[in-house]
CSV table of N, CA and C in Angstrom, one decimal:
chain,number,residue,atom,x,y,z
A,266,UNK,N,31.2,53.0,1.2
A,266,UNK,CA,31.0,53.9,2.4
A,266,UNK,C,30.9,55.3,2.4
A,267,UNK,N,29.8,55.7,2.9
A,267,UNK,CA,29.3,57.0,3.0
A,267,UNK,C,29.9,58.3,3.2
A,268,UNK,N,31.4,58.0,4.2
A,268,UNK,CA,32.1,58.9,4.5
A,268,UNK,C,33.4,58.6,4.4
A,269,UNK,N,34.1,59.8,3.7
A,269,UNK,CA,35.6,60.0,3.6
A,269,UNK,C,36.3,60.7,4.5
A,270,UNK,N,37.3,60.4,5.1
A,270,UNK,CA,37.9,61.1,6.3
A,270,UNK,C,39.2,61.7,5.3
A,271,UNK,N,39.6,63.1,5.7
A,271,UNK,CA,40.5,63.7,5.1
A,271,UNK,C,41.6,64.4,6.0
A,272,UNK,N,42.7,64.5,5.7
A,272,UNK,CA,43.5,65.6,6.4
A,272,UNK,C,44.1,66.5,5.4
A,273,UNK,N,43.5,67.5,5.1
A,273,UNK,CA,43.9,68.3,4.1
A,273,UNK,C,45.4,69.0,4.4
A,274,UNK,N,46.1,69.1,3.4
A,274,UNK,CA,47.4,69.9,3.2
A,274,UNK,C,47.1,71.3,4.0
A,275,UNK,N,48.0,71.9,4.8
A,275,UNK,CA,47.8,73.1,5.3
A,275,UNK,C,47.3,73.2,6.8
A,276,UNK,N,46.8,71.9,7.2
A,276,UNK,CA,46.1,71.6,8.5
A,276,UNK,C,46.9,70.6,9.1
A,277,UNK,N,47.0,70.8,10.6
A,277,UNK,CA,48.0,69.8,11.0
A,277,UNK,C,47.4,68.6,11.0
A,278,UNK,N,47.9,67.6,11.1
A,278,UNK,CA,47.5,66.0,11.4
A,278,UNK,C,47.4,65.6,12.7
A,279,UNK,N,46.1,65.4,13.2
A,279,UNK,CA,46.1,64.8,14.7
A,279,UNK,C,45.8,63.5,14.7
A,280,UNK,N,46.5,62.9,15.9
A,280,UNK,CA,46.5,61.5,15.8
A,280,UNK,C,45.2,60.9,15.9
A,281,UNK,N,44.2,61.5,16.8
A,281,UNK,CA,43.0,60.8,17.1
A,281,UNK,C,41.8,60.7,16.3
A,282,UNK,N,41.8,62.1,15.3
A,282,UNK,CA,40.9,62.2,14.3
A,282,UNK,C,41.2,63.0,13.2
A,283,UNK,N,40.4,62.7,12.1
A,283,UNK,CA,40.7,63.6,10.9
A,283,UNK,C,40.2,65.1,11.0
A,284,UNK,N,40.5,65.9,10.3
A,284,UNK,CA,40.0,67.5,10.2
A,284,UNK,C,38.9,67.7,9.3
A,285,UNK,N,38.6,66.7,8.6
A,285,UNK,CA,37.5,67.1,7.6
A,285,UNK,C,36.7,65.6,7.2
A,286,UNK,N,35.3,65.4,7.1
A,286,UNK,CA,34.8,64.4,6.9
A,286,UNK,C,33.8,64.8,5.5
A,287,UNK,N,33.7,64.2,4.3
A,287,UNK,CA,32.9,64.3,3.2
A,287,UNK,C,31.9,63.0,3.3
A,288,UNK,N,31.0,63.7,3.2
A,288,UNK,CA,29.6,62.6,3.3
A,288,UNK,C,28.8,62.6,2.0
A,289,UNK,N,28.6,61.3,1.6
A,289,UNK,CA,27.8,61.0,0.2
A,289,UNK,C,26.6,60.0,0.6
A,290,UNK,N,26.5,59.7,1.5
A,290,UNK,CA,25.2,58.8,1.6
A,290,UNK,C,23.9,59.3,1.4
A,291,UNK,N,23.0,59.0,1.8
A,291,UNK,CA,21.4,59.5,1.6
A,291,UNK,C,20.7,59.5,3.0
A,292,UNK,N,21.2,58.8,4.0
A,292,UNK,CA,20.5,59.0,5.4
A,292,UNK,C,21.3,59.6,6.5
A,293,UNK,N,20.7,60.6,7.4
A,293,UNK,CA,21.4,60.8,8.5
A,293,UNK,C,20.8,60.2,9.7
A,294,UNK,N,22.1,60.3,10.6
A,294,UNK,CA,21.7,59.6,11.8
A,294,UNK,C,22.1,60.7,12.7
A,295,UNK,N,21.4,61.0,13.6
A,295,UNK,CA,21.7,61.7,15.0
A,295,UNK,C,21.8,61.0,16.3
A,296,UNK,N,23.0,60.8,16.9
A,296,UNK,CA,23.0,60.4,18.2
A,296,UNK,C,22.7,61.3,19.2
A,297,UNK,N,21.9,61.2,20.2
A,297,UNK,CA,22.0,62.1,21.3
A,297,UNK,C,23.0,61.7,22.1
A,298,UNK,N,23.6,63.0,22.7
A,298,UNK,CA,24.7,62.9,23.6
A,298,UNK,C,24.5,61.5,24.7
A,299,UNK,N,25.6,60.7,24.6
A,299,UNK,CA,25.7,59.4,25.4
A,299,UNK,C,26.7,59.8,26.7
A,300,UNK,N,26.0,59.3,27.9
A,300,UNK,CA,26.7,59.5,29.2
A,300,UNK,C,27.1,58.2,29.5
A,301,UNK,N,27.8,58.0,30.7
A,301,UNK,CA,28.3,56.8,31.1
A,301,UNK,C,27.2,55.7,31.9
A,302,UNK,N,26.2,55.7,31.3
A,302,UNK,CA,24.9,54.7,31.6
A,302,UNK,C,25.6,53.4,31.0
A,303,UNK,N,25.2,52.3,31.9
A,303,UNK,CA,24.7,51.1,31.3
A,303,UNK,C,23.4,50.8,30.9
A,304,UNK,N,23.2,50.0,30.4
A,304,UNK,CA,21.7,49.6,29.9
A,304,UNK,C,20.6,49.8,30.8
A,305,UNK,N,20.8,49.5,32.2
A,305,UNK,CA,19.6,49.9,33.1
A,305,UNK,C,20.0,51.3,33.8
A,306,UNK,N,20.9,52.1,33.1
A,306,UNK,CA,20.7,53.5,33.7
A,306,UNK,C,21.7,53.6,34.7
A,307,UNK,N,22.4,52.9,35.2
A,307,UNK,CA,23.5,52.9,36.5
A,307,UNK,C,24.7,53.9,35.8
A,308,UNK,N,25.3,54.4,36.4
A,308,UNK,CA,26.7,55.1,36.0
A,308,UNK,C,27.6,54.5,36.2
A,309,UNK,N,28.5,54.1,35.1
A,309,UNK,CA,29.7,53.5,35.3
A,309,UNK,C,31.0,54.2,35.2
A,310,UNK,N,31.8,53.9,36.3
A,310,UNK,CA,33.0,54.4,36.4
A,310,UNK,C,32.9,55.9,37.1
A,311,UNK,N,32.1,56.0,38.2
A,311,UNK,CA,32.2,57.5,38.9
A,311,UNK,C,33.2,57.6,39.2
A,312,UNK,N,33.5,59.0,38.8
A,312,UNK,CA,35.0,59.5,39.5
A,312,UNK,C,36.2,59.2,38.4
A,313,UNK,N,35.7,58.3,37.3
A,313,UNK,CA,37.0,57.9,36.5
A,313,UNK,C,36.6,58.1,35.2
A,314,UNK,N,37.5,59.1,34.7
A,314,UNK,CA,37.1,59.9,33.5
A,314,UNK,C,37.4,58.9,32.3
A,315,UNK,N,38.3,57.9,32.4
A,315,UNK,CA,38.8,57.2,31.3
A,315,UNK,C,37.6,56.3,31.2
A,316,UNK,N,37.1,55.9,32.1
A,316,UNK,CA,36.3,54.6,32.5
A,316,UNK,C,34.9,55.3,31.7
A,317,UNK,N,34.4,56.6,31.9
A,317,UNK,CA,33.2,56.9,31.3
A,317,UNK,C,33.4,57.3,29.8
A,318,UNK,N,34.6,57.6,29.4
A,318,UNK,CA,34.7,58.1,28.1
A,318,UNK,C,34.6,56.7,27.3
A,319,UNK,N,35.3,55.7,27.9
A,319,UNK,CA,35.1,54.4,27.4
A,319,UNK,C,33.4,54.0,27.2
A,320,UNK,N,32.7,54.2,28.4
A,320,UNK,CA,31.3,53.7,28.1
A,320,UNK,C,30.5,54.6,27.4
A,321,UNK,N,30.7,55.9,27.1
A,321,UNK,CA,30.2,56.8,26.2
A,321,UNK,C,30.3,56.3,24.8
A,322,UNK,N,31.8,55.5,24.5
A,322,UNK,CA,31.5,55.6,23.0
A,322,UNK,C,31.2,54.0,22.7
A,323,UNK,N,31.2,53.5,23.8
A,323,UNK,CA,30.7,52.1,23.5
A,323,UNK,C,28.9,52.5,23.4
A,324,UNK,N,28.4,53.4,24.3
A,324,UNK,CA,27.0,53.8,23.9
A,324,UNK,C,26.7,54.3,22.8
A,325,UNK,N,27.7,55.1,22.1
A,325,UNK,CA,27.4,55.8,20.8
A,325,UNK,C,27.4,54.7,19.9
A,326,UNK,N,28.2,53.6,19.9
A,326,UNK,CA,28.3,52.2,19.1
A,326,UNK,C,27.2,51.4,19.0
A,327,UNK,N,26.5,51.5,20.3
A,327,UNK,CA,25.1,51.1,20.4
A,327,UNK,C,23.9,51.5,19.5
A,328,UNK,N,24.3,52.9,19.8
A,328,UNK,CA,23.0,53.6,19.1
A,328,UNK,C,23.2,53.6,17.6
A,329,UNK,N,24.5,53.7,17.0
A,329,UNK,CA,24.7,53.9,15.7
A,329,UNK,C,24.0,52.4,15.0
A,330,UNK,N,24.7,51.3,15.8
A,330,UNK,CA,23.9,50.0,15.5
A,330,UNK,C,22.6,49.7,15.1
A,331,UNK,N,21.7,50.4,16.3
A,331,UNK,CA,20.2,50.5,16.2
A,331,UNK,C,19.8,51.1,14.9
A,332,UNK,N,20.7,52.0,14.3
A,332,UNK,CA,20.2,52.9,12.9
A,332,UNK,C,20.9,52.3,11.8
A,333,UNK,N,21.4,50.9,12.0
A,333,UNK,CA,22.2,50.3,10.8
A,333,UNK,C,23.5,51.1,10.5
A,334,UNK,N,24.1,51.8,11.6
A,334,UNK,CA,25.2,52.4,11.1
A,334,UNK,C,26.6,51.9,12.1
A,335,UNK,N,27.7,52.4,11.6
A,335,UNK,CA,29.0,52.3,12.6
A,335,UNK,C,29.7,53.3,12.5
A,336,UNK,N,30.7,53.2,13.4
A,336,UNK,CA,31.9,54.4,13.5
A,336,UNK,C,32.2,54.9,12.3
A,337,UNK,N,32.3,53.9,11.3
A,337,UNK,CA,32.8,54.1,9.9
A,337,UNK,C,32.0,55.1,9.0
A,338,UNK,N,30.8,55.2,10.0
A,338,UNK,CA,29.8,56.3,9.1
A,338,UNK,C,29.5,57.4,9.6
A,339,UNK,N,30.3,57.6,10.8
A,339,UNK,CA,30.3,58.8,11.8
A,339,UNK,C,31.1,60.1,10.8
A,340,UNK,N,30.2,61.1,10.6
A,340,UNK,CA,30.9,62.5,9.9
A,340,UNK,C,31.4,63.3,11.0
A,341,UNK,N,30.8,63.2,12.3
A,341,UNK,CA,31.3,64.2,13.3
A,341,UNK,C,31.0,64.0,14.6
A,342,UNK,N,31.8,64.0,15.6
A,342,UNK,CA,31.9,63.7,16.9
A,342,UNK,C,31.9,64.9,17.9
A,343,UNK,N,31.1,65.3,18.8
A,343,UNK,CA,31.2,66.4,19.8
A,343,UNK,C,31.5,65.6,21.2
A,344,UNK,N,32.4,66.0,21.7
A,344,UNK,CA,32.7,65.4,23.2
A,344,UNK,C,32.6,66.4,24.0
A,345,UNK,N,31.9,66.4,25.3
A,345,UNK,CA,31.6,67.6,26.3
A,345,UNK,C,32.5,66.9,27.5
A,346,UNK,N,33.4,67.9,28.2
A,346,UNK,CA,33.9,67.0,29.1
A,346,UNK,C,33.9,67.9,30.3
A,347,UNK,N,33.5,67.9,31.7
A,347,UNK,CA,32.9,68.6,32.8
A,347,UNK,C,34.4,69.2,33.1
A,348,UNK,N,34.6,70.3,33.3
A,348,UNK,CA,35.8,70.9,33.8
A,348,UNK,C,37.0,70.9,33.0
A,349,UNK,N,37.1,70.7,31.8
A,349,UNK,CA,38.1,70.3,31.2
A,349,UNK,C,39.3,71.2,31.2
A,350,UNK,N,40.5,70.3,31.7
A,350,UNK,CA,41.9,71.0,31.5
A,350,UNK,C,42.6,70.0,30.6
A,351,UNK,N,43.6,70.6,30.0
A,351,UNK,CA,44.5,70.0,29.0
A,351,UNK,C,45.0,68.7,29.9
A,352,UNK,N,45.4,68.8,30.9
A,352,UNK,CA,46.2,67.7,31.7
A,352,UNK,C,45.1,66.4,31.9
A,353,UNK,N,43.8,66.5,31.4
A,353,UNK,CA,42.9,65.4,31.4
A,353,UNK,C,43.1,64.8,30.2
A,354,UNK,N,43.6,64.9,29.0
A,354,UNK,CA,44.0,64.7,27.7
A,354,UNK,C,44.0,63.1,27.7
A,355,UNK,N,45.4,62.7,28.5
A,355,UNK,CA,45.4,61.3,28.6
A,355,UNK,C,44.8,60.4,28.8
A,356,UNK,N,43.7,60.9,30.0
A,356,UNK,CA,42.4,60.1,30.5
A,356,UNK,C,41.7,60.1,29.5
A,357,UNK,N,41.2,61.1,28.6
A,357,UNK,CA,40.4,60.9,27.2
A,357,UNK,C,40.7,60.1,26.6
A,358,UNK,N,42.2,60.1,25.9
A,358,UNK,CA,42.7,59.3,25.0
A,358,UNK,C,42.8,57.9,25.6
A,359,UNK,N,42.9,57.6,26.8
A,359,UNK,CA,42.9,56.3,27.2
A,359,UNK,C,41.4,55.6,27.2
A,360,UNK,N,40.4,56.6,27.4
A,360,UNK,CA,39.3,55.9,27.3
A,360,UNK,C,38.7,55.7,25.8
A,361,UNK,N,39.1,56.4,25.0
A,361,UNK,CA,38.8,56.1,23.7
A,361,UNK,C,39.8,54.9,23.1
A,362,UNK,N,40.9,54.5,23.7
A,362,UNK,CA,41.4,53.6,23.3
A,362,UNK,C,41.0,52.5,23.9
A,363,UNK,N,40.5,52.2,25.1
A,363,UNK,CA,39.8,51.0,25.6
A,363,UNK,C,38.2,50.9,24.7
A,364,UNK,N,37.5,52.1,24.6
A,364,UNK,CA,36.5,51.8,23.8
A,364,UNK,C,36.6,51.2,22.4
A,365,UNK,N,37.7,51.9,21.6
A,365,UNK,CA,38.1,51.3,20.4
A,365,UNK,C,38.3,49.7,20.2
A,366,UNK,N,39.3,49.4,21.3
A,366,UNK,CA,39.7,48.0,21.7
A,366,UNK,C,38.5,47.1,21.9
A,367,UNK,N,37.3,47.5,22.9
A,367,UNK,CA,36.1,46.8,22.9
A,367,UNK,C,35.3,46.6,21.6
A,368,UNK,N,35.3,47.9,20.8
A,368,UNK,CA,34.4,47.9,19.6
A,368,UNK,C,35.1,47.4,18.5
A,369,UNK,N,36.4,47.4,18.2
A,369,UNK,CA,37.1,46.7,17.3
A,369,UNK,C,37.2,47.9,16.0
A,370,UNK,N,37.1,49.0,16.5
A,370,UNK,CA,37.2,50.1,15.5
A,370,UNK,C,37.9,51.5,16.3
A,371,UNK,N,38.5,52.3,15.4
A,371,UNK,CA,39.1,53.6,15.7
A,371,UNK,C,38.3,54.6,15.1
A,372,UNK,N,37.5,55.3,16.2
A,372,UNK,CA,36.7,56.4,15.8
A,372,UNK,C,37.8,57.6,15.8
A,373,UNK,N,37.5,58.1,14.1
A,373,UNK,CA,38.6,59.0,13.7
A,373,UNK,C,37.9,60.1,13.0
A,374,UNK,N,36.6,60.6,13.2
A,374,UNK,CA,35.7,61.3,12.4
A,374,UNK,C,36.1,62.8,13.0
A,375,UNK,N,36.0,63.8,12.3
A,375,UNK,CA,36.1,65.1,13.0
A,375,UNK,C,35.6,65.3,14.4
A,376,UNK,N,36.3,65.6,15.4
A,376,UNK,CA,35.8,65.6,16.6
A,376,UNK,C,36.1,67.2,17.4
A,377,UNK,N,35.0,67.9,17.9
A,377,UNK,CA,35.0,68.9,18.6
A,377,UNK,C,35.1,68.7,20.3
A,378,UNK,N,36.0,69.0,21.1
A,378,UNK,CA,36.3,68.8,22.4
A,378,UNK,C,35.7,70.0,22.9
A,379,UNK,N,34.6,70.0,23.8
A,379,UNK,CA,34.3,71.2,24.8
A,379,UNK,C,34.3,71.0,26.1
A,380,UNK,N,34.9,71.9,27.1
A,380,UNK,CA,34.8,72.0,28.3
A,380,UNK,C,33.4,72.7,28.8
A,381,UNK,N,32.6,72.0,29.8
A,381,UNK,CA,31.5,72.2,30.4
A,381,UNK,C,31.5,72.2,31.6
A,382,UNK,N,30.5,73.2,32.3
A,382,UNK,CA,30.4,73.5,33.7
A,382,UNK,C,29.9,72.3,34.3
A,383,UNK,N,29.0,71.7,33.7
A,383,UNK,CA,28.0,70.4,34.2
A,383,UNK,C,27.3,69.7,33.2
A,384,UNK,N,27.0,68.5,33.5
A,384,UNK,CA,26.1,67.6,32.7
A,384,UNK,C,24.9,67.4,33.4
A,385,UNK,N,24.3,66.4,32.7
A,385,UNK,CA,22.8,66.2,33.4
A,385,UNK,C,23.0,65.6,34.6
A,386,UNK,N,23.7,65.0,35.1
A,386,UNK,CA,23.8,64.7,36.8
A,386,UNK,C,25.4,64.8,37.3
A,387,UNK,N,25.5,65.2,38.5
A,387,UNK,CA,27.0,65.5,38.9
A,387,UNK,C,27.9,64.2,38.7
A,388,UNK,N,27.6,63.0,38.8
A,388,UNK,CA,28.3,61.9,38.4
A,388,UNK,C,28.9,61.7,37.0
A,389,UNK,N,28.3,62.2,36.1
A,389,UNK,CA,28.5,62.4,34.7
A,389,UNK,C,30.0,63.2,34.5
A,390,UNK,N,30.8,62.8,33.8
A,390,UNK,CA,32.0,63.6,33.6
A,390,UNK,C,32.1,64.2,32.0
A,391,UNK,N,31.6,63.3,31.3
A,391,UNK,CA,31.7,63.4,29.9
A,391,UNK,C,30.3,62.9,29.1
A,392,UNK,N,30.3,63.3,28.0
A,392,UNK,CA,29.2,63.0,27.1
A,392,UNK,C,29.6,63.0,25.7
A,393,UNK,N,29.0,62.3,24.8
A,393,UNK,CA,29.5,62.3,23.5
A,393,UNK,C,28.2,62.1,22.5
A,394,UNK,N,28.0,63.0,21.7
A,394,UNK,CA,27.3,62.7,20.6
A,394,UNK,C,27.9,62.7,19.1
A,395,UNK,N,27.0,62.2,18.4
A,395,UNK,CA,27.7,61.8,16.9
A,395,UNK,C,26.4,62.0,15.9
A,396,UNK,N,27.0,62.5,14.6
A,396,UNK,CA,26.5,62.6,13.7
A,396,UNK,C,26.7,61.5,12.5
A,397,UNK,N,26.0,60.9,12.0
A,397,UNK,CA,26.6,59.7,10.9
A,397,UNK,C,25.6,59.7,9.9
A,398,UNK,N,26.4,59.5,8.8
A,398,UNK,CA,25.7,59.6,7.2
A,398,UNK,C,25.9,58.0,6.8
A,399,UNK,N,24.6,57.3,6.1
A,399,UNK,CA,24.8,55.9,5.7
A,399,UNK,C,24.1,56.0,4.3
A,400,UNK,N,24.4,54.9,3.7
A,400,UNK,CA,24.0,54.9,2.1
A,400,UNK,C,22.2,54.3,2.2
């Protein structure tokens, strides 16, 4: 495996991700920010943050597979949420849990959560981008 995930002593342990990833692979995979589109480009879960998070993570999984990678190879995730407030955390975590169940994985790479004013179209509430390293 090209990625080792670590929670170093002196930093808090976060349930849904690790603080550090160490990459030892030879190929980098950069996945463009994935929004809640299905394969035909229709928005999934309009107005439903959890459903959109789920679709974004599923789309990241599809993109990774096309490059010969999985979530186990992800070194870093960035999550952009429109009009982020802490009360939305349960919806975000629900969407990740639903995607994890669908994909059979638990994404745990270091993750940065960013609140943004808007995304590409008004109906998109979240966008997830990934960087992976594979052997």
